[in-house]
Coordinates of C-alpha atoms and ligand atoms in Angstrom, one line a residue:
X926 CA 124.8 6.8 211.9
X927 CA 121.0 6.0 212.2
X928 CA 119.4 4.4 215.6
X929 CA 117.7 1.6 213.6
X930 CA 117.5 -1.7 215.4
X931 CA 118.6 -4.7 213.7
X932 CA 119.6 -5.1 210.3
X933 CA 116.7 -6.6 208.3
X934 CA 116.9 -10.4 207.9
X935 CA 118.1 -11.3 204.3
X936 CA 115.7 -11.2 201.6
X937 CA 115.3 -13.8 199.2
X938 CA 115.3 -12.8 195.4
X939 CA 111.5 -12.1 194.2
X940 CA 109.9 -15.5 193.8
X941 CA 112.6 -17.3 195.3
X942 CA 112.3 -18.0 198.6
X943 CA 115.1 -19.6 200.4
X944 CA 115.3 -23.5 200.0
X945 CA 117.4 -25.6 201.8
X946 CA 119.4 -28.5 199.8
X947 CA 121.2 -31.6 200.8
X948 CA 122.7 -34.4 198.9
X949 CA 122.8 -37.9 200.0
X950 CA 126.0 -40.5 198.8
X951 CA 125.1 -43.7 198.3
X952 CA 128.6 -45.0 198.8
X953 CA 127.4 -49.0 200.2
X954 CA 128.1 -50.6 197.1
X955 CA 131.2 -53.3 196.5
X956 CA 132.4 -52.6 193.5
X957 CA 132.3 -56.2 192.0
X958 CA 133.1 -54.7 188.7
X959 CA 135.7 -52.8 189.5
X960 CA 137.5 -56.1 190.8
X961 CA 139.0 -57.4 194.3
X962 CA 139.7 -54.4 196.6
X963 CA 138.0 -52.4 199.2
X964 CA 134.7 -51.4 198.5
X965 CA 134.6 -48.8 195.9
X966 CA 134.0 -45.7 197.4
X967 CA 137.0 -46.1 199.8
X968 CA 139.2 -47.0 197.0
X969 CA 142.2 -44.2 196.7
X970 CA 142.2 -41.7 193.4
X971 CA 145.2 -39.3 193.5
X972 CA 146.0 -40.7 197.2
X973 CA 142.3 -39.5 198.4
X974 CA 139.4 -42.0 198.9
X975 CA 137.2 -41.5 196.2
X976 CA 134.4 -40.8 198.8
X977 CA 135.9 -37.7 200.0
X978 CA 136.4 -36.8 196.0
X979 CA 132.5 -37.2 196.0
X980 CA 131.5 -35.1 199.1
X981 CA 133.8 -32.4 198.5
X982 CA 131.9 -32.2 195.0
X983 CA 128.7 -31.8 196.9
X984 CA 130.3 -29.3 199.8
X985 CA 131.8 -27.0 196.9
X986 CA 128.2 -26.2 195.8
X987 CA 127.1 -23.1 197.8
X988 CA 123.7 -24.4 197.5
X989 CA 124.4 -27.6 199.4
X990 CA 124.3 -27.4 203.4
X991 CA 124.2 -30.8 204.5
X992 CA 125.7 -34.3 203.0
X993 CA 124.3 -37.5 204.5
X994 CA 126.8 -40.1 203.0
X995 CA 125.7 -43.7 203.1
X996 CA 128.3 -46.1 204.0
X997 CA 128.7 -49.9 203.4
X998 CA 126.3 -51.4 206.2
X999 CA 129.6 -52.5 208.3
X1000 CA 131.6 -49.5 207.7
X1001 CA 129.7 -46.6 209.1
X1002 CA 132.2 -45.8 211.5
X1003 CA 135.1 -46.4 209.2
X1004 CA 133.7 -43.9 206.7
X1005 CA 132.9 -41.5 209.7
X1006 CA 136.7 -41.0 210.5
X1007 CA 137.8 -41.1 207.3
X1008 CA 135.9 -38.2 206.6
X1009 CA 136.9 -36.5 209.8
X1010 CA 140.6 -36.8 208.7
X1011 CA 139.9 -35.0 204.9
X1012 CA 139.1 -31.5 204.7
X1013 CA 135.9 -31.2 203.1
X1014 CA 136.7 -28.1 201.5
X1015 CA 139.1 -27.1 198.7
X1016 CA 141.1 -24.2 198.0
X1017 CA 142.5 -21.4 200.4
X1018 CA 141.7 -22.2 204.4
X1019 CA 140.1 -18.6 204.1
X1020 CA 138.0 -19.7 201.3
X1021 CA 134.2 -18.6 202.0
X1022 CA 132.5 -21.5 200.8
X1023 CA 130.9 -21.9 203.9
X1024 CA 130.4 -24.9 206.3
X1025 CA 128.9 -28.3 205.3
X1026 CA 127.6 -30.8 208.0
X1027 CA 127.9 -34.5 207.1
X1028 CA 125.9 -37.3 208.5
X1029 CA 127.0 -41.2 208.0
X1030 CA 124.4 -43.7 208.1
X1031 CA 125.1 -47.7 207.1
X1032 CA 123.5 -48.5 203.7
X1033 CA 121.7 -51.8 202.3
X1034 CA 121.9 -54.6 199.6
X1035 CA 120.6 -52.4 196.6
X1036 CA 121.2 -48.7 195.3
X1037 CA 117.8 -48.3 196.1
X1038 CA 117.8 -49.3 199.5
X1039 CA 121.0 -47.6 200.6
X1040 CA 119.4 -43.9 199.2
X1041 CA 116.1 -44.8 200.9
X1042 CA 118.1 -45.3 204.2
X1043 CA 119.7 -41.8 203.5
X1044 CA 116.6 -40.2 203.0
X1045 CA 115.2 -41.4 206.1
X1046 CA 118.1 -40.0 207.9
X1047 CA 117.2 -36.7 206.3
X1048 CA 116.4 -34.3 209.1
X1049 CA 113.8 -31.5 208.6
X1050 CA 113.9 -28.4 206.9
X1051 CA 115.8 -29.6 203.4
X1052 CA 113.3 -29.2 200.5
X1053 CA 115.7 -30.0 197.7
X1054 CA 117.4 -33.4 197.5
X1055 CA 120.2 -34.4 195.6
X1056 CA 121.4 -38.0 195.1
X1057 CA 124.7 -38.4 194.0
X1058 CA 126.8 -41.3 193.5
X1059 CA 130.2 -41.9 195.1
X1060 CA 131.2 -43.7 192.1
X1061 CA 131.1 -40.2 190.4
X1062 CA 133.6 -38.6 192.3
X1063 CA 134.7 -35.7 189.3
X1064 CA 131.3 -33.9 189.0
X1065 CA 132.0 -30.4 188.2
X1066 CA 130.2 -28.1 190.7
X1067 CA 128.7 -26.3 187.9
X1068 CA 126.7 -29.0 186.8
X1069 CA 125.8 -29.7 190.6
X1070 CA 124.6 -25.9 190.8
X1071 CA 122.7 -26.6 187.3
X1072 CA 120.6 -29.5 188.6
X1073 CA 119.8 -27.4 192.1
X1074 CA 118.6 -24.3 189.8
X1075 CA 116.3 -26.5 187.8
X1076 CA 114.5 -27.8 190.9
X1077 CA 114.6 -24.5 192.3
X1078 CA 112.5 -23.6 189.1
X1079 CA 110.0 -25.8 189.8
X1080 CA 110.8 -29.1 188.0
X1081 CA 109.9 -32.3 190.7
X1082 CA 113.1 -34.3 189.7
X1083 CA 115.9 -33.1 187.2
X1084 CA 118.9 -35.2 185.8
X1085 CA 122.5 -34.2 184.1
X1086 CA 122.6 -36.0 180.8
X1087 CA 124.4 -36.1 177.8
X1088 CA 124.1 -37.6 174.0
X1089 CA 125.5 -40.5 173.4
X1090 CA 128.6 -41.5 171.4
X1091 CA 127.7 -44.9 170.4
X1092 CA 125.1 -46.6 168.4
X1093 CA 122.8 -48.5 170.7
X1094 CA 121.4 -51.8 170.0
X1095 CA 118.2 -53.9 171.4
X1096 CA 119.0 -57.4 171.7
X1097 CA 117.7 -60.4 172.6
X1098 CA 120.0 -61.4 175.6
X1099 CA 121.8 -64.3 175.2
X1100 CA 121.4 -67.3 177.6
X1101 CA 125.0 -67.3 178.3
X1102 CA 127.3 -64.7 178.8
X1103 CA 129.5 -63.8 175.5
X1104 CA 126.8 -65.9 173.0
X1105 CA 125.4 -64.1 169.8
X1106 CA 122.7 -62.1 170.7
X1107 CA 120.3 -61.4 167.7
X1108 CA 119.5 -57.4 167.3
X1109 CA 115.9 -56.8 167.7
X1110 CA 116.0 -52.9 166.9
X1111 CA 118.3 -50.1 166.4
X1112 CA 116.6 -46.9 168.7
X1113 CA 117.1 -43.6 167.1
X1114 CA 120.3 -42.4 169.2
X1115 CA 119.2 -38.7 168.7
X1116 CA 116.4 -39.2 171.4
X1117 CA 118.8 -41.3 173.6
X1118 CA 120.8 -39.7 176.5
X1119 CA 122.9 -41.2 179.1
X1120 CA 122.3 -39.5 182.3
X1121 CA 124.5 -39.0 185.3
X1122 CA 124.4 -38.0 188.8
X1123 CA 123.8 -35.6 190.7
X1124 CA 119.9 -36.3 190.1
X1125 CA 118.0 -33.2 191.9
X1126 CA 114.4 -33.6 193.4
X1127 CA 112.0 -31.7 195.2
X1128 CA 112.1 -33.7 198.4
X1129 CA 108.5 -35.0 199.1
X1130 CA 108.3 -36.3 195.4
X1131 CA 111.5 -38.3 196.1
X1132 CA 110.4 -39.8 199.3
X1133 CA 107.0 -40.3 197.8
X1134 CA 108.8 -42.3 194.9
X1135 CA 110.6 -44.0 197.2
X1136 CA 107.5 -45.5 199.4
X1137 CA 105.5 -46.0 196.4
X1138 CA 107.8 -47.7 194.0
X1139 CA 109.4 -51.2 194.2
X1140 CA 110.2 -52.4 191.1
X1141 CA 114.1 -52.7 190.8
X1142 CA 115.4 -49.4 189.4
X1143 CA 118.9 -48.2 188.7
X1144 CA 118.1 -44.4 189.2
X1145 CA 115.9 -42.5 191.2
X1146 CA 114.6 -40.3 188.5
X1147 CA 112.9 -43.4 187.0
X1148 CA 111.2 -43.9 190.3
X1149 CA 109.8 -40.4 189.8
X1150 CA 108.4 -41.1 186.2
X1151 CA 106.6 -44.2 187.4
X1152 CA 104.9 -41.6 189.6
X1153 CA 103.8 -40.1 186.4
X1154 CA 105.7 -36.9 186.8
X1155 CA 107.9 -35.3 184.3
X1156 CA 111.4 -35.5 184.9
X1157 CA 113.9 -33.0 183.3
X1158 CA 117.6 -33.0 181.8
X1159 CA 120.1 -30.5 182.2
X1160 CA 123.3 -31.0 180.3
X1161 CA 125.7 -33.3 182.1
X1162 CA 129.4 -33.0 182.1
X1163 CA 131.9 -36.0 180.8
X1164 CA 134.0 -35.3 183.8
X1165 CA 130.7 -36.9 185.7
X1166 CA 131.3 -39.9 184.5
X1167 CA 131.0 -43.4 186.7
X1168 CA 133.8 -45.0 187.9
X1169 CA 132.9 -48.7 187.3
X1170 CA 135.5 -50.8 185.5
X1171 CA 139.1 -50.6 186.1
X1172 CA 139.9 -48.2 183.0
X1173 CA 137.5 -45.9 184.4
X1174 CA 140.3 -45.3 187.3
X1175 CA 142.7 -44.5 184.9
X1176 CA 140.8 -42.1 183.3
X1177 CA 139.7 -40.5 186.5
X1178 CA 143.3 -40.4 187.9
X1179 CA 144.1 -38.5 184.5
X1180 CA 141.3 -36.0 184.9
X1181 CA 142.7 -35.3 188.5
X1182 CA 146.2 -34.8 187.2
X1183 CA 145.2 -32.4 184.8
X1184 CA 143.2 -30.6 187.3
X1185 CA 146.0 -30.6 189.6
X1186 CA 148.2 -29.1 186.9
X1187 CA 145.8 -26.5 186.3
X1188 CA 145.1 -25.4 189.8
X1189 CA 149.1 -25.3 189.7
X1190 CA 149.6 -27.9 192.6
Ligands
CTP469 N1 125.4 -48.5 196.0 C1 125.0 -48.1 197.6 N2 124.6 -49.6 198.0 C2 124.5 -50.7 197.2 C3 124.8 -50.9 196.2 C4 125.5 -49.7 195.3 O1 124.8 -47.4 198.0 N3 123.9 -51.6 198.0 C5 126.1 -47.4 195.7 C6 127.3 -47.5 195.0 O2 128.3 -47.2 196.2 C7 127.9 -46.4 194.3 C8 126.3 -46.3 193.2 O3 125.5 -46.9 194.2 O4 128.2 -45.4 194.8 C9 126.3 -46.6 191.9 O5 126.4 -48.1 192.2 P1 127.4 -48.8 191.1 O6 128.4 -48.0 190.4 O7 127.0 -49.8 190.6 O8 128.5 -49.0 192.2 P2 128.7 -50.4 192.8 O9 127.2 -51.2 193.2 O10 129.6 -50.4 194.6 O11 129.4 -51.2 191.9 P3 129.3 -52.8 191.5 O12 127.8 -52.8 190.5 O13 130.3 -53.2 190.3 O14 129.4 -53.9 192.4
MG470 MG1 126.2 -51.7 191.5

């Protein structure tokens, strides 16, 4: 035995300082397009609330050590107790995936506002932030890790993206829903991508984007684009689809059933 003092602290790989990653999960939406019922994030998928699946999907990544859940404005208490009653990490109890802290904060009227409230609640010490829709409960961990990796590699903003299956038309929107709409153009599909979440950011960049951009947007990366910064894509995954309409719930149940079969449940 040598008489060395304490073992040295773990050394990060060269050029790879350890950066801590947090995930903000906006879950404050009502889910109007899904039809009447509980707020979308609280609806069951395979018997477990969609939000719990989404939190697990983030917690399953070794990179993510904190999850901030943005709950419906009047439902933070309910969400807190819901998360307290569900184990966050799947797999065997001895699994070495480590622990993930979870904060719950009340959300706002728009997704943008909810994400901002989640960012405001983020403690210091997290330099990479993922923003992940509660409505994408089945994103595979490899997709999460690929996003984190690209931010670690220096991209200020990263989005998982997939090629489009359908041809897309630009139209002159009809005055009344369902009316005929003249087609204005057919964009070249080969340069279009459908983007998903988690979207990953250098924290300071995302905070600046939320402080600067006030236009209505449907994702966080577009706010970073408005700052004039380059957003890059990594390959998305078909199982990271967003549960939006009733048919998406059918698909999500089927994906989950297939996973459970494959996992030998
Ligand atoms: N979201 C949020 N706060 C809002 C609105 C939306 O945190 N005020 C969240 C949703 O909970 C969801 C994500 O943003 O996880 C993506 O939004 P979307 O799929 O549009 O969900 P909803 O807004 O709930 O659905 P809908 O638009 O059909 O009402
Ligand atoms: Mg919405």
